[in-house]
């Protein structure tokens, strides 16, 4: 067994001896190559590390920005809710106002007395029935009675003009609910055109009545020229 072994090992040594140097050289070359590769790898790892650090920093900045944005977003969400609330309130107010405006009573009238020229004098007070109705928004003036009836509580503007040209007295009394609230007259000793105009601003409640009266012994004149007029309007409801 020994003999066999020695012989074979000697043979092997003889056979491999020239190859060892080749292999050593190859190994050295490999080591050199590996060293180079290792250096490359080190450089790449360093690169990657620095990139990772940069990314970390960027990520942190992004996180902070995101937090800021989230905070802003929640502030804006709150503002949006309060704006929505205000918008809803404004919308309902607007529709209320539209409704109020649509329902707002509209009252205005404009009339003239007659086309039949002389009115009066009579020996009693006479309610004046202004028969030429040119404007009667709300139909608060009734030409059959000569009465204006306030349809709603409010402030009303009323105006009349009286015309006459005879010698004598022309006059107009104003009545509110059959109580006199104004007396106007003009005396003229000889004929000639005479006018007077007066106006009232009255706080009336719904149903209050206004009418004009020709006092006994007084006269007025009107024809197609609309000399003697009576008009009024609701300034605003109360
Ligand atoms: C009297 O008034 C009415 C309504 O405004 C008008 O149509 C008419 O022409 C007037 N008469 C005169 C002579 O101006």
CSV table of C-alpha atoms and ligand atoms in Angstrom, one decimal:
chain,number,residue,atom,x,y,z
A,1,UNK,CA,0.0,0.0,0.0
A,2,UNK,CA,2.8,2.4,1.0
A,3,UNK,CA,4.7,1.7,-2.1
A,4,UNK,CA,1.8,2.3,-4.3
A,5,UNK,CA,1.0,5.6,-2.5
A,6,UNK,CA,4.5,7.0,-2.8
A,7,UNK,CA,4.7,6.1,-6.4
A,8,UNK,CA,1.4,7.6,-7.3
A,9,UNK,CA,2.0,10.8,-5.2
A,10,UNK,CA,5.4,11.3,-6.9
A,11,UNK,CA,3.7,10.9,-10.2
A,12,UNK,CA,1.1,13.5,-9.3
A,13,UNK,CA,3.7,16.0,-8.1
A,14,UNK,CA,5.6,15.5,-11.3
A,15,UNK,CA,2.6,16.0,-13.3
A,16,UNK,CA,1.2,19.2,-11.5
A,17,UNK,CA,4.4,21.0,-10.7
A,18,UNK,CA,4.6,23.1,-13.9
A,19,UNK,CA,0.8,24.0,-13.6
A,20,UNK,CA,1.0,25.5,-10.1
A,21,UNK,CA,2.8,28.7,-11.3
A,22,UNK,CA,0.3,29.1,-14.0
A,23,UNK,CA,-2.5,28.8,-11.5
A,24,UNK,CA,-0.8,31.1,-9.0
A,25,UNK,CA,-0.4,33.7,-11.7
A,26,UNK,CA,-4.0,33.2,-12.7
A,27,UNK,CA,-5.0,33.6,-9.0
A,28,UNK,CA,-2.9,36.7,-8.7
A,29,UNK,CA,-4.5,38.1,-11.8
A,30,UNK,CA,-7.9,37.2,-10.3
A,31,UNK,CA,-7.0,38.9,-7.1
A,32,UNK,CA,-6.0,42.0,-8.9
A,33,UNK,CA,-9.2,41.9,-10.9
A,34,UNK,CA,-11.2,41.3,-7.8
A,35,UNK,CA,-9.5,44.2,-6.1
A,36,UNK,CA,-10.4,46.5,-8.9
A,37,UNK,CA,-14.0,45.2,-8.9
A,38,UNK,CA,-14.1,45.7,-5.1
A,39,UNK,CA,-13.0,49.3,-5.4
A,40,UNK,CA,-15.6,49.8,-8.1
A,41,UNK,CA,-18.2,48.2,-5.8
A,42,UNK,CA,-17.1,50.4,-2.9
A,43,UNK,CA,-17.4,53.5,-5.1
A,44,UNK,CA,-20.9,52.4,-6.2
A,45,UNK,CA,-21.9,51.6,-2.7
A,46,UNK,CA,-20.7,55.1,-1.6
A,47,UNK,CA,-22.7,56.6,-4.4
A,48,UNK,CA,-25.8,54.7,-3.5
A,49,UNK,CA,-25.4,55.7,0.1
A,50,UNK,CA,-25.1,59.3,-0.7
A,51,UNK,CA,-28.1,59.0,-3.0
A,52,UNK,CA,-30.0,57.3,-0.2
A,53,UNK,CA,-29.0,60.2,2.1
A,54,UNK,CA,-30.1,62.7,-0.4
A,55,UNK,CA,-33.4,60.9,-0.9
A,56,UNK,CA,-33.9,60.7,2.9
A,57,UNK,CA,-33.4,64.4,3.1
A,58,UNK,CA,-35.8,65.0,0.3
A,59,UNK,CA,-38.3,62.7,1.8
A,60,UNK,CA,-38.1,64.6,5.1
A,61,UNK,CA,-38.7,67.9,3.3
A,62,UNK,CA,-41.6,66.3,1.5
A,63,UNK,CA,-43.0,65.0,4.7
A,64,UNK,CA,-42.9,68.5,6.3
A,65,UNK,CA,-44.4,70.0,3.2
A,66,UNK,CA,-47.1,67.4,3.2
A,67,UNK,CA,-47.9,68.1,6.9
A,68,UNK,CA,-48.1,71.8,6.1
A,69,UNK,CA,-50.4,71.1,3.2
A,70,UNK,CA,-52.6,68.8,5.3
A,71,UNK,CA,-52.9,71.5,7.9
A,72,UNK,CA,-53.7,74.1,5.2
A,73,UNK,CA,-56.2,71.7,3.8
A,74,UNK,CA,-58.0,71.2,7.0
A,75,UNK,CA,-58.1,75.0,7.6
A,76,UNK,CA,-59.6,75.4,4.1
A,77,UNK,CA,-62.0,72.6,4.8
A,78,UNK,CA,-63.2,74.5,7.9
A,79,UNK,CA,-63.4,77.7,5.9
A,80,UNK,CA,-65.3,76.0,3.2
A,81,UNK,CA,-67.9,74.7,5.6
A,82,UNK,CA,-68.4,78.1,7.1
A,83,UNK,CA,-68.7,79.6,3.6
A,84,UNK,CA,-71.2,77.0,2.7
A,85,UNK,CA,-73.2,77.9,5.8
A,86,UNK,CA,-73.0,81.6,5.0
A,87,UNK,CA,-74.0,80.9,1.4
A,88,UNK,CA,-77.0,78.9,2.5
A,89,UNK,CA,-78.0,81.7,4.8
A,90,UNK,CA,-77.5,84.3,2.0
A,91,UNK,CA,-79.5,82.2,-0.4
A,92,UNK,CA,-82.4,81.9,1.9
A,93,UNK,CA,-82.3,85.6,2.7
A,94,UNK,CA,-82.2,86.4,-1.0
A,95,UNK,CA,-85.2,84.2,-1.7
A,96,UNK,CA,-87.0,85.8,1.3
A,97,UNK,CA,-86.2,89.2,-0.2
A,98,UNK,CA,-87.4,88.1,-3.6
A,99,UNK,CA,-90.6,86.8,-2.1
A,100,UNK,CA,-91.0,90.0,-0.1
A,101,UNK,CA,-90.4,92.1,-3.2
A,102,UNK,CA,-92.9,90.0,-5.2
A,103,UNK,CA,-95.4,90.3,-2.4
A,104,UNK,CA,-94.7,94.0,-1.8
A,105,UNK,CA,-98.0,95.8,-2.2
A,106,UNK,CA,-97.9,98.1,-5.2
A,107,UNK,CA,-100.3,101.1,-4.8
A,108,UNK,CA,-100.5,104.2,-7.0
A,109,UNK,CA,-103.3,106.1,-8.6
A,110,UNK,CA,-103.7,109.2,-10.6
A,111,UNK,CA,-107.1,110.7,-11.6
A,112,UNK,CA,-108.7,113.8,-12.9
A,113,UNK,CA,-112.1,115.1,-11.8
A,114,UNK,CA,-114.4,115.2,-14.9
A,115,UNK,CA,-114.8,116.3,-18.5
A,116,UNK,CA,-118.1,118.1,-17.7
A,117,UNK,CA,-116.5,121.4,-16.8
A,118,UNK,CA,-118.1,123.2,-13.8
A,119,UNK,CA,-118.5,121.3,-10.5
A,120,UNK,CA,-120.5,123.2,-8.0
A,121,UNK,CA,-121.4,125.3,-6.2
A,122,UNK,CA,-123.8,123.2,-4.2
A,123,UNK,CA,-125.5,124.1,-0.9
A,124,UNK,CA,-124.1,121.0,0.9
A,125,UNK,CA,-120.6,119.4,1.1
A,126,UNK,CA,-120.2,117.0,-1.8
A,127,UNK,CA,-117.8,114.1,-2.1
A,128,UNK,CA,-115.6,114.5,-5.1
A,129,UNK,CA,-115.7,111.5,-7.5
A,130,UNK,CA,-112.7,111.8,-9.7
A,131,UNK,CA,-114.0,110.0,-12.7
A,132,UNK,CA,-111.1,109.9,-15.1
A,133,UNK,CA,-108.9,107.2,-13.8
A,134,UNK,CA,-105.5,107.2,-15.6
A,135,UNK,CA,-103.5,105.1,-13.2
A,136,UNK,CA,-104.9,102.7,-10.5
A,137,UNK,CA,-102.3,100.1,-9.6
A,138,UNK,CA,-103.7,98.0,-6.8
A,139,UNK,CA,-107.2,99.3,-7.4
A,140,UNK,CA,-107.2,101.2,-4.1
A,141,UNK,CA,-109.0,104.1,-5.6
A,142,UNK,CA,-112.7,103.6,-6.4
A,143,UNK,CA,-114.1,106.1,-9.0
A,144,UNK,CA,-117.7,105.1,-8.1
A,145,UNK,CA,-117.3,106.5,-4.6
A,146,UNK,CA,-114.3,108.7,-4.9
A,147,UNK,CA,-112.7,106.9,-1.9
A,148,UNK,CA,-109.1,105.8,-1.7
A,149,UNK,CA,-108.8,102.8,0.7
A,150,UNK,CA,-105.3,101.9,2.0
A,151,UNK,CA,-104.8,98.2,1.3
A,152,UNK,CA,-101.9,97.8,3.7
A,153,UNK,CA,-100.4,99.6,6.7
A,154,UNK,CA,-97.9,102.0,5.4
A,155,UNK,CA,-96.9,105.6,4.6
A,156,UNK,CA,-98.8,107.1,1.7
A,157,UNK,CA,-98.2,110.2,-0.4
A,158,UNK,CA,-101.4,112.0,-1.5
A,159,UNK,CA,-101.7,115.0,-3.7
A,160,UNK,CA,-104.4,117.1,-5.4
A,161,UNK,CA,-104.6,120.1,-7.6
A,162,UNK,CA,-107.7,122.3,-7.7
A,163,UNK,CA,-108.6,124.6,-10.6
A,164,UNK,CA,-111.2,127.3,-11.0
A,165,UNK,CA,-111.7,130.5,-13.0
A,166,UNK,CA,-115.0,131.9,-11.7
A,167,UNK,CA,-115.3,134.7,-9.2
A,168,UNK,CA,-116.1,133.2,-5.8
A,169,UNK,CA,-114.6,130.4,-3.6
A,170,UNK,CA,-113.0,127.2,-4.7
A,171,UNK,CA,-112.0,124.7,-2.1
A,172,UNK,CA,-111.2,121.1,-1.2
A,173,UNK,CA,-111.4,119.4,2.1
A,174,UNK,CA,-109.5,116.2,2.9
A,175,UNK,CA,-111.2,113.5,4.9
A,176,UNK,CA,-109.7,110.5,6.6
A,177,UNK,CA,-112.3,107.9,7.7
A,178,UNK,CA,-115.0,110.6,7.5
A,179,UNK,CA,-113.1,113.0,9.6
A,180,UNK,CA,-111.8,116.2,8.1
A,181,UNK,CA,-108.0,116.5,8.3
A,182,UNK,CA,-107.4,119.4,5.9
A,183,UNK,CA,-109.3,122.5,4.6
A,184,UNK,CA,-108.1,124.5,1.6
A,185,UNK,CA,-109.9,127.4,-0.2
A,186,UNK,CA,-109.2,130.4,-2.3
A,187,UNK,CA,-111.5,133.4,-2.7
A,188,UNK,CA,-111.4,135.4,-5.8
A,189,UNK,CA,-113.4,138.5,-6.3
A,190,UNK,CA,-113.3,138.4,-10.1
A,191,UNK,CA,-112.8,135.7,-12.7
A,192,UNK,CA,-109.4,134.4,-13.7
A,193,UNK,CA,-107.5,131.1,-13.6
A,194,UNK,CA,-106.6,130.0,-10.2
A,195,UNK,CA,-104.9,126.8,-8.9
A,196,UNK,CA,-103.8,125.4,-5.7
A,197,UNK,CA,-102.0,122.2,-5.0
A,198,UNK,CA,-101.5,120.5,-1.7
A,199,UNK,CA,-100.0,117.2,-0.6
A,200,UNK,CA,-100.0,114.9,2.5
A,201,UNK,CA,-97.8,112.2,3.8
A,202,UNK,CA,-100.0,109.9,5.9
A,203,UNK,CA,-99.4,106.9,8.0
A,204,UNK,CA,-102.4,104.7,7.3
A,205,UNK,CA,-103.5,101.3,8.4
A,206,UNK,CA,-105.2,98.8,6.1
A,207,UNK,CA,-108.8,99.9,5.5
A,208,UNK,CA,-108.2,103.6,6.3
A,209,UNK,CA,-110.2,105.7,3.8
A,210,UNK,CA,-109.3,109.0,2.2
A,211,UNK,CA,-111.6,111.2,0.2
A,212,UNK,CA,-111.9,114.7,-1.0
A,213,UNK,CA,-114.9,116.9,-0.5
A,214,UNK,CA,-116.1,120.1,-2.2
A,215,UNK,CA,-117.4,122.4,0.6
A,216,UNK,CA,-120.8,123.9,0.1
A,217,UNK,CA,-120.8,127.1,-1.8
A,218,UNK,CA,-117.4,126.2,-3.5
A,219,UNK,CA,-116.7,125.3,-7.1
A,220,UNK,CA,-114.1,123.5,-9.2
A,221,UNK,CA,-113.5,123.2,-12.9
A,222,UNK,CA,-112.2,120.4,-15.1
A,223,UNK,CA,-112.4,119.3,-18.7
A,224,UNK,CA,-110.5,117.2,-21.1
A,225,UNK,CA,-107.3,119.2,-20.2
A,226,UNK,CA,-107.1,117.5,-16.7
A,227,UNK,CA,-107.0,120.7,-14.6
A,228,UNK,CA,-108.2,119.2,-11.3
A,229,UNK,CA,-106.4,116.0,-10.3
A,230,UNK,CA,-106.1,113.7,-7.3
A,231,UNK,CA,-103.2,111.2,-7.0
A,232,UNK,CA,-101.5,109.1,-4.4
A,233,UNK,CA,-99.1,106.2,-3.8
A,234,UNK,CA,-97.8,103.9,-1.2
A,235,UNK,CA,-94.3,105.2,-0.3
A,236,UNK,CA,-93.5,102.0,1.8
A,237,UNK,CA,-95.4,99.5,3.9
A,238,UNK,CA,-94.9,99.4,7.7
B,1,LIG,C1,-105.6,113.9,-19.8
B,1,LIG,O1,-104.9,112.9,-19.2
B,1,LIG,C2,-104.9,111.7,-20.0
B,1,LIG,C3,-104.1,110.7,-19.3
B,1,LIG,O2,-102.8,111.2,-19.0
B,1,LIG,C4,-104.3,111.9,-21.4
B,1,LIG,O3,-104.5,110.8,-22.2
B,1,LIG,C5,-105.1,113.1,-22.1
B,1,LIG,O4,-104.5,113.4,-23.3
B,1,LIG,C6,-105.0,114.3,-21.2
B,1,LIG,N1,-105.7,115.4,-21.8
B,1,LIG,C7,-105.0,116.4,-22.3
B,1,LIG,C8,-105.8,117.4,-23.1
B,1,LIG,O5,-103.8,116.5,-22.3
